[in-house]
mmCIF file with all atom_site columns, C-alpha atoms in Angstrom:
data_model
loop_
_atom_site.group_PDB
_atom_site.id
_atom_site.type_symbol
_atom_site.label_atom_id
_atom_site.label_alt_id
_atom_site.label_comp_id
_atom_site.label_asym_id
_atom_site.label_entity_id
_atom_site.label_seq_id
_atom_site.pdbx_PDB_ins_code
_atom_site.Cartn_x
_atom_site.Cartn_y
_atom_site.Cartn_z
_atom_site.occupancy
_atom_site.B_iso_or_equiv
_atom_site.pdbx_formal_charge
_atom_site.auth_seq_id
_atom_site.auth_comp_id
_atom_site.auth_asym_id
_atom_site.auth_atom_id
_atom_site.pdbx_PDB_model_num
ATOM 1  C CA . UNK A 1 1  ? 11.631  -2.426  -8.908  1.00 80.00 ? 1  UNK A CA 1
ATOM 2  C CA . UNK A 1 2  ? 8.350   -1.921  -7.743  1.00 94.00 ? 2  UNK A CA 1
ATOM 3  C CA . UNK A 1 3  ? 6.535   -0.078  -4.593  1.00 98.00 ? 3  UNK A CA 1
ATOM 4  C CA . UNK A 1 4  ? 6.045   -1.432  -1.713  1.00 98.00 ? 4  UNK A CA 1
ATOM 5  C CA . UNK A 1 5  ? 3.271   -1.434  1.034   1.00 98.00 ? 5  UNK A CA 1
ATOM 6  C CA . UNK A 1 6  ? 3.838   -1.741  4.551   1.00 98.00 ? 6  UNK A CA 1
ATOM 7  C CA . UNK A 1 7  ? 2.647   -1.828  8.317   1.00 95.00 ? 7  UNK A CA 1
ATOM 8  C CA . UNK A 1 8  ? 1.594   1.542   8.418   1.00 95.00 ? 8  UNK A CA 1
ATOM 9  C CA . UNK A 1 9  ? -1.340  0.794   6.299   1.00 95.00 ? 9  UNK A CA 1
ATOM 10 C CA . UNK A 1 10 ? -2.485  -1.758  8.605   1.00 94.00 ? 10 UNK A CA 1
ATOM 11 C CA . UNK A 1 11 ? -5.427  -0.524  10.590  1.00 93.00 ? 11 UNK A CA 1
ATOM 12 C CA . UNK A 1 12 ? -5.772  2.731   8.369   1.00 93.00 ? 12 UNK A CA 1
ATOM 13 C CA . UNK A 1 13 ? -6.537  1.291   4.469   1.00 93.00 ? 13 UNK A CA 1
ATOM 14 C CA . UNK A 1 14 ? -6.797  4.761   3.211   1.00 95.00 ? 14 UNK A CA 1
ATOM 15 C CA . UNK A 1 15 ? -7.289  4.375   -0.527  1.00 96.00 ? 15 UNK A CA 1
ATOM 16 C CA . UNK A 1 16 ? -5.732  7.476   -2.388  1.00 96.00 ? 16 UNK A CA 1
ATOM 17 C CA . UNK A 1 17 ? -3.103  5.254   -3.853  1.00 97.00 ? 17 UNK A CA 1
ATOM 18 C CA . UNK A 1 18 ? -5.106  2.401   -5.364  1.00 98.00 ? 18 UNK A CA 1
ATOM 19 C CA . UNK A 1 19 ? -7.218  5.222   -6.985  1.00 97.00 ? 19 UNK A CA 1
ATOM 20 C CA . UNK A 1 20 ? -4.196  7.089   -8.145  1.00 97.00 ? 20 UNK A CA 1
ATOM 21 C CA . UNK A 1 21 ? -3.226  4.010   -9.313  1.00 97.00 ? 21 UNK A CA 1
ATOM 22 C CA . UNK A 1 22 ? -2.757  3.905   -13.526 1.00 97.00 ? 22 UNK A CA 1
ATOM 23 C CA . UNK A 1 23 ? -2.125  0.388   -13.611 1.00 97.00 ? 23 UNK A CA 1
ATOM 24 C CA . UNK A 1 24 ? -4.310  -0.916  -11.196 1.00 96.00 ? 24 UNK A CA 1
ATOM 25 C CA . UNK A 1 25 ? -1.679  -2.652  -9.445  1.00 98.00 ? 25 UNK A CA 1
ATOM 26 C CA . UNK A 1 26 ? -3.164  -2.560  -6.250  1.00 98.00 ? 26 UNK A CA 1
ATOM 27 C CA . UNK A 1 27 ? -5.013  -5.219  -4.285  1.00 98.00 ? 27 UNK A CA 1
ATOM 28 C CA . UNK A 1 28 ? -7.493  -4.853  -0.849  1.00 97.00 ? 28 UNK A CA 1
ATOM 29 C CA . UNK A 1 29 ? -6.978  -7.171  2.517   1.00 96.00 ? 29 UNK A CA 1
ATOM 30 C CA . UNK A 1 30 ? -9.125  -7.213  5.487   1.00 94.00 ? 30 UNK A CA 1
ATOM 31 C CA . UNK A 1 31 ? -7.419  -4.111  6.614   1.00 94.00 ? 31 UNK A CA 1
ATOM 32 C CA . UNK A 1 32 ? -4.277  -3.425  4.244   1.00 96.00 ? 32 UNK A CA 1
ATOM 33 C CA . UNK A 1 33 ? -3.648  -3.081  0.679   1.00 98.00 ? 33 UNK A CA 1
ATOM 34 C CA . UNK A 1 34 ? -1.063  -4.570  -1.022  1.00 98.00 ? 34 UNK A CA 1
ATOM 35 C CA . UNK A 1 35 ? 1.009   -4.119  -4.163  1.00 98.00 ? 35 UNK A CA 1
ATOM 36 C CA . UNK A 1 36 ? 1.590   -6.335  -7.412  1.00 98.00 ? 36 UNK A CA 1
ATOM 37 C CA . UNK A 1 37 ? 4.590   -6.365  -7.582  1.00 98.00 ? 37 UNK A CA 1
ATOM 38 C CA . UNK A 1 38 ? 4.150   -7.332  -11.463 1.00 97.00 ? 38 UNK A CA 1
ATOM 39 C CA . UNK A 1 39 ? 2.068   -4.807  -12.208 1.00 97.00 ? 39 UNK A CA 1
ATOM 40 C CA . UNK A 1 40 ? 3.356   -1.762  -10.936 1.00 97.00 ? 40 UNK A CA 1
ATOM 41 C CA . UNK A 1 41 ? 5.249   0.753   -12.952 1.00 97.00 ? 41 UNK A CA 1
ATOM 42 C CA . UNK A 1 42 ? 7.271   2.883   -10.403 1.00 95.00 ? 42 UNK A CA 1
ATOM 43 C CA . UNK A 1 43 ? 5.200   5.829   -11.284 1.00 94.00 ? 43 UNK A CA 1
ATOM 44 C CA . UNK A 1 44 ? 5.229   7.444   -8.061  1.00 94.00 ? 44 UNK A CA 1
ATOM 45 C CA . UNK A 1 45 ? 1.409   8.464   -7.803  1.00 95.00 ? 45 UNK A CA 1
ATOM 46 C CA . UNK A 1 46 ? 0.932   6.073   -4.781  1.00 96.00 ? 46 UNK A CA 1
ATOM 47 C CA . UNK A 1 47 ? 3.792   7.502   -2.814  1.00 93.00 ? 47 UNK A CA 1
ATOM 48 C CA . UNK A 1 48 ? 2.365   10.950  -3.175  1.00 93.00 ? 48 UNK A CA 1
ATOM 49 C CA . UNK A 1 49 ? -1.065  9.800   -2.035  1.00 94.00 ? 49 UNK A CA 1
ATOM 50 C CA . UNK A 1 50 ? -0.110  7.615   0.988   1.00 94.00 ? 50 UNK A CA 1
ATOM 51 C CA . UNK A 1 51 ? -1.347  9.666   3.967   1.00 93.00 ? 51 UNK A CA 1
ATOM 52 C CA . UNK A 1 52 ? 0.211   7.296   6.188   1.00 94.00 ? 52 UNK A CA 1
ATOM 53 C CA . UNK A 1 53 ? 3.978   6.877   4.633   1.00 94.00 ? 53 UNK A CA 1
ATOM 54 C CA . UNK A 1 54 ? 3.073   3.443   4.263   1.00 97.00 ? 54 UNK A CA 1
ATOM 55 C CA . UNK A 1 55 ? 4.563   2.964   0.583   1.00 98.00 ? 55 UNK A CA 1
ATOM 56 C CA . UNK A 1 56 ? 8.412   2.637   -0.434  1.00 98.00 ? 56 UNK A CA 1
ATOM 57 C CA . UNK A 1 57 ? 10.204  1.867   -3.485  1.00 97.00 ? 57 UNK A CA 1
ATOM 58 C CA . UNK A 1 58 ? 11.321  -1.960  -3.151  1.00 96.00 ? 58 UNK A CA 1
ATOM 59 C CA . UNK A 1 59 ? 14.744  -0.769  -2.308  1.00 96.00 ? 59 UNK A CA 1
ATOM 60 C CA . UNK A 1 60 ? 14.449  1.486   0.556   1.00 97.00 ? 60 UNK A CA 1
ATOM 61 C CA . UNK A 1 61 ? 11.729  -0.565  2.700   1.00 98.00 ? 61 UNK A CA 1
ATOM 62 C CA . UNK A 1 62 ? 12.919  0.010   6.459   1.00 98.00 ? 62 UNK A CA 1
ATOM 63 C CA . UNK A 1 63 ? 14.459  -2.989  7.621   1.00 98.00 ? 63 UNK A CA 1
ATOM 64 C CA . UNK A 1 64 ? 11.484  -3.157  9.870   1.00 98.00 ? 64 UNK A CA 1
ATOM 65 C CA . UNK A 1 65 ? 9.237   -3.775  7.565   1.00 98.00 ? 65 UNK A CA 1
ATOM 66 C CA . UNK A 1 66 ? 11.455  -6.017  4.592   1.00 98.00 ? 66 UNK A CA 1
ATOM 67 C CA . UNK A 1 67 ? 8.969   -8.933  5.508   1.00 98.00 ? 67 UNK A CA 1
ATOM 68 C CA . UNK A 1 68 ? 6.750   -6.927  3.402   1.00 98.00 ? 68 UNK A CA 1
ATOM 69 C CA . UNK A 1 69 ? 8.015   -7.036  0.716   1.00 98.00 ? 69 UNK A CA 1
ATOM 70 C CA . UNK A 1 70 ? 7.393   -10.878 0.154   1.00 98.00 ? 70 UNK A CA 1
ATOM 71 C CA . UNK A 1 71 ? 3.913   -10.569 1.986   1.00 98.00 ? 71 UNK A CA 1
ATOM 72 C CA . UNK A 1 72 ? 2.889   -8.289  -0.932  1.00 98.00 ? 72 UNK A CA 1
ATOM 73 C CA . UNK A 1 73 ? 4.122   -10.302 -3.645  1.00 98.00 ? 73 UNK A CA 1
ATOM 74 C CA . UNK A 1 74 ? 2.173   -13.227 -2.032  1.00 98.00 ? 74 UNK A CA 1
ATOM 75 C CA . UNK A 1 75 ? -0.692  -11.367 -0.888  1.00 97.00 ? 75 UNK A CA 1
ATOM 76 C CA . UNK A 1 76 ? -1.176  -10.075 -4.506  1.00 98.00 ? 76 UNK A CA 1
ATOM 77 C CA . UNK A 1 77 ? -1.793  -13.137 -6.191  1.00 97.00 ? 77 UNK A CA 1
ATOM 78 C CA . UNK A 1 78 ? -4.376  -14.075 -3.781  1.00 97.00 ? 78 UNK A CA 1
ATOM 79 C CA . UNK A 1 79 ? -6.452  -10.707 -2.635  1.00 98.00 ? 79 UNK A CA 1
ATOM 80 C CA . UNK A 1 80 ? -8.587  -8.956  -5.204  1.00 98.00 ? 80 UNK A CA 1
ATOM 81 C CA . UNK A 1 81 ? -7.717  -5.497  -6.928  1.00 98.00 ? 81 UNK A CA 1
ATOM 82 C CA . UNK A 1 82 ? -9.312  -2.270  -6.315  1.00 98.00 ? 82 UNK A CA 1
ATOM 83 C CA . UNK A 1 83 ? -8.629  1.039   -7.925  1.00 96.00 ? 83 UNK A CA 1
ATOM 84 C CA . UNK A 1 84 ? -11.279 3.149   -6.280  1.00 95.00 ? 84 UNK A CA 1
ATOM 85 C CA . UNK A 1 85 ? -11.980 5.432   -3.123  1.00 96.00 ? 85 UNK A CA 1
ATOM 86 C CA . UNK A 1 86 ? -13.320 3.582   -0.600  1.00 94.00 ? 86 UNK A CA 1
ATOM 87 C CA . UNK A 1 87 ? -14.627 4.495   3.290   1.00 92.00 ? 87 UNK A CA 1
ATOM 88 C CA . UNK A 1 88 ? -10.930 3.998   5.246   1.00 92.00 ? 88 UNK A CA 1
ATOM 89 C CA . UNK A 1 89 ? -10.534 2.160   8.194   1.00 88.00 ? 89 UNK A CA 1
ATOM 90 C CA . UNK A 1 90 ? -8.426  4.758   10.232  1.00 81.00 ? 90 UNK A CA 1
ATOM 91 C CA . UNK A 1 91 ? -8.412  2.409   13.533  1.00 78.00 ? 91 UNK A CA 1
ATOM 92 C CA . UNK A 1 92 ? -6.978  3.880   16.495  1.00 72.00 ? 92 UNK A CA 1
ATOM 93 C CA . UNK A 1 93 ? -2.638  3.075   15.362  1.00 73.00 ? 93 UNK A CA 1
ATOM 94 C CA . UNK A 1 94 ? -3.714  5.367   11.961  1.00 80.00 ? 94 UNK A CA 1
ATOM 95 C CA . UNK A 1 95 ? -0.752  8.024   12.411  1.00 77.00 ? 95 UNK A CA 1
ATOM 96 C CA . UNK A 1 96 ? -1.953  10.023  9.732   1.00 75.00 ? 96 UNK A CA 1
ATOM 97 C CA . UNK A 1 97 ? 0.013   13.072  8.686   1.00 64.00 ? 97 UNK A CA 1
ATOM 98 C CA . UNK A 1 98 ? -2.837  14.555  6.340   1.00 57.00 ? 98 UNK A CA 1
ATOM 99 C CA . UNK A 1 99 ? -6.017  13.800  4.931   1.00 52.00 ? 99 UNK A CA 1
#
């Protein structure tokens, strides 16, 4: 089962979990990242780093948000990876609870 990102990220693309990342499972959108769900390993480091609460194991996506989980396993074939810091967005609907 792997981790999921979802509409909190949208608007804030804070990258601590794509660097955290040890399998580079991660890939970059206009203004959300995304998850392979192929790739990742369950490790947990994203869901530490996710400033935003943005990132949930497969299983326990809020109902909300479940159309995420096939937008990432789409998204992830098509958008390119990145595993490094990089400036965040942090748009005015960021609702950030550290940084």
């Amino acid at each position: 089962m792997a981790y999921v990102v979802t509409e909190p990220c949208v608007g804030c693309k804070i990258t601590y979990c794509a660097a955290s990342c040890p399998v580079e499972a991660f890939r970059e959108g206009k203004d959300y990242l995304v998850i392979d769900p192929d790739i990742c390993i369950n490790c947990n480091d994203c869901l530490r780093e996710c400033p935003v609460n943005a990132i949930f194991p497969e299983d326990e996506v809020p109902v909300i948000w479940k159309d995420w989980i096939v937008l990432n396993a789409k998204e992830s074939k098509t958008l390119p990876m990145i595993n490094d810091l990089k400036k965040p967005l942090l748009d005015k609907n960021c609702n950030i609870k550290e940084l």
